[in-house]
mmCIF file of C-alpha atoms in Angstrom:
data_model
loop_
_atom_site.group_PDB
_atom_site.id
_atom_site.type_symbol
_atom_site.label_atom_id
_atom_site.label_comp_id
_atom_site.label_asym_id
_atom_site.label_seq_id
_atom_site.Cartn_x
_atom_site.Cartn_y
_atom_site.Cartn_z
ATOM 1 C CA ASP A 1 -0.097 0.028 0.029
ATOM 2 C CA GLY A 2 1.115 3.234 -0.697
ATOM 3 C CA LEU A 3 4.061 2.210 -3.995
ATOM 4 C CA ALA A 4 3.977 4.140 -6.863
ATOM 5 C CA LEU A 5 6.136 4.160 -10.177
ATOM 6 C CA THR A 6 6.824 7.613 -11.951
ATOM 7 C CA SER A 7 7.378 7.251 -15.651
ATOM 8 C CA SER A 8 8.161 9.506 -17.734
ATOM 9 C CA PHE A 9 8.267 7.045 -21.417
ATOM 10 C CA GLY A 10 11.400 9.051 -22.281
ATOM 11 C CA ALA A 11 15.016 6.829 -23.859
ATOM 12 C CA HIS A 12 14.726 3.441 -21.564
ATOM 13 C CA SER A 13 12.083 3.723 -19.938
ATOM 14 C CA ALA A 14 10.982 0.400 -20.316
ATOM 15 C CA VAL A 15 13.887 -1.385 -18.391
ATOM 16 C CA MET A 16 11.817 0.052 -15.466
ATOM 17 C CA LEU A 17 8.224 -0.333 -16.165
ATOM 18 C CA ASP A 18 10.047 -4.494 -16.839
ATOM 19 C CA LEU A 19 11.775 -4.486 -13.398
ATOM 20 C CA ILE A 20 8.668 -3.169 -11.248
ATOM 21 C CA THR A 21 5.986 -4.819 -12.995
ATOM 22 C CA ARG A 22 7.392 -7.794 -12.632
ATOM 23 C CA VAL A 23 7.444 -8.019 -9.362
ATOM 24 C CA VAL A 24 4.163 -5.489 -8.854
ATOM 25 C CA PRO A 25 1.603 -5.577 -12.154
ATOM 26 C CA ASP A 26 -0.607 -3.705 -10.900
ATOM 27 C CA ILE A 27 1.477 -0.889 -8.885
ATOM 28 C CA PRO A 28 0.054 2.598 -10.461
ATOM 29 C CA VAL A 29 2.089 4.389 -13.180
ATOM 30 C CA ILE A 30 2.209 8.085 -12.382
ATOM 31 C CA PHE A 31 2.913 9.858 -16.057
ATOM 32 C CA ILE A 32 3.073 13.762 -15.608
ATOM 33 C CA ASP A 33 1.592 15.107 -19.161
ATOM 34 C CA THR A 34 2.816 18.356 -19.747
ATOM 35 C CA GLY A 35 0.657 19.366 -23.415
ATOM 36 C CA PHE A 36 3.690 19.522 -24.593
ATOM 37 C CA LEU A 37 5.087 16.239 -24.848
ATOM 38 C CA PHE A 38 6.679 14.820 -28.529
ATOM 39 C CA PRO A 39 3.924 12.790 -30.550
ATOM 40 C CA GLU A 40 5.925 10.401 -30.038
ATOM 41 C CA THR A 41 6.066 10.116 -26.368
ATOM 42 C CA TYR A 42 2.289 9.909 -26.386
ATOM 43 C CA CYS A 43 2.419 6.828 -28.680
ATOM 44 C CA PHE A 44 4.867 5.099 -26.817
ATOM 45 C CA ALA A 45 3.600 5.477 -23.742
ATOM 46 C CA ASP A 46 0.172 3.771 -25.668
ATOM 47 C CA ALA A 47 2.015 1.089 -26.580
ATOM 48 C CA LEU A 48 3.955 0.139 -23.277
ATOM 49 C CA THR A 49 1.031 0.765 -21.084
ATOM 50 C CA ASP A 50 -0.321 -2.236 -23.691
ATOM 51 C CA ARG A 51 2.526 -4.562 -23.323
ATOM 52 C CA PHE A 52 2.467 -4.320 -19.434
ATOM 53 C CA GLY A 53 -1.058 -3.903 -18.710
ATOM 54 C CA LEU A 54 -0.201 -0.781 -16.589
ATOM 55 C CA ASN A 55 -2.049 0.713 -13.877
ATOM 56 C CA LEU A 56 -1.516 4.331 -15.376
ATOM 57 C CA LYS A 57 -2.348 7.226 -13.303
ATOM 58 C CA VAL A 58 -2.395 10.571 -15.906
ATOM 59 C CA TYR A 59 -2.233 14.001 -13.809
ATOM 60 C CA GLN A 60 -2.594 17.107 -15.804
ATOM 61 C CA SER A 61 -2.014 21.104 -14.770
ATOM 62 C CA PRO A 62 -5.468 22.358 -14.522
ATOM 63 C CA LEU A 63 -3.799 25.090 -16.498
ATOM 64 C CA SER A 64 -4.845 24.214 -20.173
ATOM 65 C CA PRO A 65 -1.728 24.850 -22.368
ATOM 66 C CA ALA A 66 -3.338 27.393 -24.844
ATOM 67 C CA ARG A 67 -4.829 29.123 -21.409
ATOM 68 C CA MET A 68 -1.310 28.854 -20.048
ATOM 69 C CA VAL A 69 0.421 30.325 -23.062
ATOM 70 C CA ALA A 70 -2.456 33.318 -23.322
ATOM 71 C CA ARG A 71 -1.982 34.664 -19.913
ATOM 72 C CA PHE A 72 2.066 34.247 -19.415
ATOM 73 C CA GLY A 73 3.247 33.585 -22.969
ATOM 74 C CA SER A 74 6.138 30.872 -23.884
ATOM 75 C CA LEU A 75 7.738 30.302 -20.680
ATOM 76 C CA TRP A 76 10.415 28.213 -22.436
ATOM 77 C CA GLU A 77 11.479 31.002 -23.972
ATOM 78 C CA GLN A 78 11.849 33.445 -21.405
ATOM 79 C CA GLY A 79 14.827 32.013 -19.521
ATOM 80 C CA VAL A 80 15.967 30.084 -16.292
ATOM 81 C CA ASP A 81 13.039 31.928 -14.431
ATOM 82 C CA GLY A 82 9.875 31.384 -17.175
ATOM 83 C CA LEU A 83 11.234 27.822 -17.197
ATOM 84 C CA ASN A 84 10.893 27.415 -13.152
ATOM 85 C CA ARG A 85 7.760 28.551 -13.407
ATOM 86 C CA TYR A 86 6.580 26.540 -17.094
ATOM 87 C CA ASP A 87 7.857 23.542 -14.789
ATOM 88 C CA GLN A 88 5.678 23.904 -11.202
ATOM 89 C CA ILE A 89 2.445 24.665 -13.609
ATOM 90 C CA ARG A 90 2.890 21.944 -15.980
ATOM 91 C CA LYS A 91 4.644 19.388 -13.937
ATOM 92 C CA ILE A 92 5.334 20.067 -10.213
ATOM 93 C CA GLU A 93 1.870 20.772 -9.374
ATOM 94 C CA PRO A 94 1.008 18.005 -11.256
ATOM 95 C CA MET A 95 3.339 15.408 -9.086
ATOM 96 C CA GLN A 96 2.747 16.448 -6.177
ATOM 97 C CA ARG A 97 -0.885 16.086 -6.477
ATOM 98 C CA ALA A 98 -0.690 12.710 -7.811
ATOM 99 C CA LEU A 99 1.074 12.417 -4.415
ATOM 100 C CA ARG A 100 -1.733 13.399 -2.194
ATOM 101 C CA GLU A 101 -4.415 12.025 -3.735
ATOM 102 C CA LEU A 102 -2.867 8.252 -4.387
ATOM 103 C CA LYS A 103 -1.733 8.240 -0.544
ATOM 104 C CA VAL A 104 1.553 7.344 -1.814
ATOM 105 C CA THR A 105 4.488 6.609 0.790
ATOM 106 C CA ALA A 106 7.144 4.912 -1.344
ATOM 107 C CA TRP A 107 7.300 6.616 -4.945
ATOM 108 C CA LEU A 108 9.953 4.491 -7.282
ATOM 109 C CA ALA A 109 12.172 6.426 -9.821
ATOM 110 C CA GLY A 110 14.438 6.013 -12.481
ATOM 111 C CA LEU A 111 17.010 8.372 -11.249
ATOM 112 C CA ARG A 112 20.554 7.412 -12.293
ATOM 113 C CA HIS A 113 24.246 9.073 -11.124
ATOM 114 C CA GLU A 114 25.613 9.694 -14.317
ATOM 115 C CA GLN A 115 22.424 11.582 -15.228
ATOM 116 C CA THR A 116 23.033 15.110 -13.347
ATOM 117 C CA PRO A 117 25.065 16.525 -10.326
ATOM 118 C CA HIS A 118 22.194 15.926 -8.099
ATOM 119 C CA ARG A 119 21.413 13.202 -8.563
ATOM 120 C CA GLN A 120 25.008 12.014 -7.911
ATOM 121 C CA GLN A 121 24.152 12.432 -4.031
ATOM 122 C CA LEU A 122 21.111 10.559 -3.766
ATOM 123 C CA GLY A 123 21.317 7.113 -2.135
ATOM 124 C CA VAL A 124 19.286 4.064 -3.107
ATOM 125 C CA VAL A 125 17.052 4.775 -0.803
ATOM 126 C CA ASP A 126 16.124 8.621 0.070
ATOM 127 C CA THR A 127 13.145 10.841 1.044
ATOM 128 C CA GLN A 128 10.986 13.481 -0.510
ATOM 129 C CA ASP A 129 8.042 15.060 -0.650
ATOM 130 C CA ASN A 130 7.437 13.538 3.057
ATOM 131 C CA VAL A 131 7.700 10.228 1.360
ATOM 132 C CA TYR A 132 10.469 7.828 1.086
ATOM 133 C CA LYS A 133 12.045 7.918 -2.624
ATOM 134 C CA VAL A 134 13.563 4.397 -3.645
ATOM 135 C CA HIS A 135 15.931 4.606 -6.843
ATOM 136 C CA PRO A 136 16.390 1.022 -8.081
ATOM 137 C CA ILE A 137 18.890 1.146 -11.312
ATOM 138 C CA LEU A 138 20.544 4.677 -9.568
ATOM 139 C CA ASP A 139 23.729 2.516 -10.355
ATOM 140 C CA TRP A 140 23.222 1.480 -14.058
ATOM 141 C CA SER A 141 25.107 3.172 -16.636
ATOM 142 C CA THR A 142 23.658 3.293 -19.687
ATOM 143 C CA LEU A 143 25.330 0.176 -21.426
ATOM 144 C CA GLN A 144 23.543 -1.262 -18.168
ATOM 145 C CA LEU A 145 20.577 -0.061 -19.717
ATOM 146 C CA ASP A 146 21.148 -0.760 -23.379
ATOM 147 C CA GLN A 147 22.279 -4.270 -22.672
ATOM 148 C CA TYR A 148 18.808 -5.115 -20.560
ATOM 149 C CA LEU A 149 16.519 -3.387 -22.972
ATOM 150 C CA LYS A 150 18.124 -6.172 -25.522
ATOM 151 C CA GLN A 151 18.155 -8.963 -23.378
ATOM 152 C CA HIS A 152 14.388 -8.813 -23.230
ATOM 153 C CA ASP A 153 13.173 -7.768 -26.382
ATOM 154 C CA LEU A 154 12.021 -4.206 -24.836
ATOM 155 C CA PRO A 155 11.776 -1.194 -27.228
ATOM 156 C CA TYR A 156 13.503 2.450 -26.925
ATOM 157 C CA HIS A 157 11.707 5.609 -27.179
ATOM 158 C CA PRO A 158 11.078 6.013 -31.087
ATOM 159 C CA LEU A 159 13.329 9.464 -31.376
ATOM 160 C CA TYR A 160 16.817 8.008 -29.055
ATOM 161 C CA ALA A 161 17.542 6.715 -32.802
ATOM 162 C CA LYS A 162 17.824 10.289 -33.664
ATOM 163 C CA GLY A 163 20.289 11.870 -31.278
ATOM 164 C CA PHE A 164 17.299 12.342 -28.810
ATOM 165 C CA LYS A 165 18.947 10.742 -25.491
ATOM 166 C CA SER A 166 16.512 12.205 -22.759
ATOM 167 C CA ILE A 167 13.770 13.107 -24.165
ATOM 168 C CA GLY A 168 11.146 16.072 -22.400
ATOM 169 C CA ASP A 169 9.088 18.753 -23.966
ATOM 170 C CA TRP A 170 9.442 19.231 -27.785
ATOM 171 C CA HIS A 171 10.060 22.832 -27.263
ATOM 172 C CA SER A 172 12.991 21.972 -25.231
ATOM 173 C CA THR A 173 14.516 18.889 -26.262
ATOM 174 C CA VAL A 174 16.754 18.500 -28.927
ATOM 175 C CA PRO A 175 19.171 15.882 -29.727
ATOM 176 C CA VAL A 176 22.623 15.707 -28.767
ATOM 177 C CA ALA A 177 25.669 14.812 -30.369
ATOM 178 C CA GLY A 178 27.706 11.589 -29.335
ATOM 179 C CA ASP A 179 30.009 13.132 -27.034
ATOM 180 C CA GLU A 180 28.002 15.212 -24.714
ATOM 181 C CA SER A 181 25.626 13.981 -21.926
ATOM 182 C CA ASP A 182 22.630 12.654 -22.489
ATOM 183 C CA ARG A 183 20.798 15.943 -20.485
ATOM 184 C CA ALA A 184 22.850 18.452 -22.712
ATOM 185 C CA GLY A 185 19.582 18.007 -25.240
ATOM 186 C CA ARG A 186 17.419 19.652 -22.172
ATOM 187 C CA PHE A 187 16.055 23.688 -21.351
ATOM 188 C CA GLN A 188 19.005 24.775 -23.496
ATOM 189 C CA GLY A 189 21.374 24.180 -21.382
ATOM 190 C CA LEU A 190 20.121 26.831 -18.828
ATOM 191 C CA LYS A 191 19.285 23.302 -16.175
ATOM 192 C CA GLN A 192 18.978 20.226 -15.956
ATOM 193 C CA GLU A 193 16.451 19.273 -13.389
ATOM 194 C CA CYS A 194 12.837 20.064 -14.224
ATOM 195 C CA GLY A 195 12.218 20.363 -10.588
ATOM 196 C CA ILE A 196 9.825 16.734 -10.085
ATOM 197 C CA HIS A 197 13.237 15.060 -8.216
ATOM 198 C CA LEU A 198 14.310 18.071 -6.279
ATOM 199 C CA PRO A 199 13.170 18.816 -2.758
ATOM 200 C CA GLN A 200 10.659 21.471 -2.601
ATOM 201 C CA THR A 201 11.810 23.460 0.163
ATOM 202 C CA LYS A 202 15.887 24.313 1.549
ATOM 203 C CA ALA A 203 14.406 22.986 4.989
ATOM 204 C CA GLU A 204 13.425 19.883 3.145
ATOM 205 C CA ASN A 205 16.724 19.618 1.379
ATOM 206 C CA LEU A 206 18.678 19.982 4.544
ATOM 207 C CA SER A 207 16.571 17.456 6.047
ATOM 208 C CA ARG A 208 17.512 14.869 3.172
ATOM 209 C CA GLU A 209 21.034 15.561 3.120
ATOM 210 C CA SER A 210 21.563 15.204 6.798
ATOM 211 C CA SER A 211 19.231 11.572 6.456
ATOM 212 C CA SER A 212 20.780 8.056 7.531
ATOM 213 C CA LEU A 213 19.231 6.744 4.762
#
């Protein structure tokens, strides 16, 4: 009870979905739909939902994409402050609501150490937003992900073969060169985290860093 998995239906998302649903087939899978995802992402989400029989829980901002743009303009073109406001509206608020409504006490996520400086500091079991945060593949390399997908005949996101290594919204994701980090193509290079996986207050961050978990 209280266990949930988040999935962005990104490049290697089939790995976590396969690993977790083998153990807990009916686990709620939280999918934050910003309204600005690539068409390929929506199709990929549908395909994996059918393949794994996912108990999918889709959460969106109550503010429609069109209304948000009408009120605030293209926030993703307004520098770091605009990106942060965008992420708060379209990603963080829906995620916080999902945790509350689903009464989540332990949240499984496919974060990995090699992705960002913040993620390098994480433990396999951590805390965030007053819930336990579990990172089963934290120490996995991209090579290990590739091997798992091949071994279990699992698909990549359709855009992965076109150079998209970390896949978010269409307006803030570009392909990366072979020598660049996977997340170099996100957020125009202005930041690396959307905020969903960051502590929401300074006090919470201090608590996480001092925890023995």
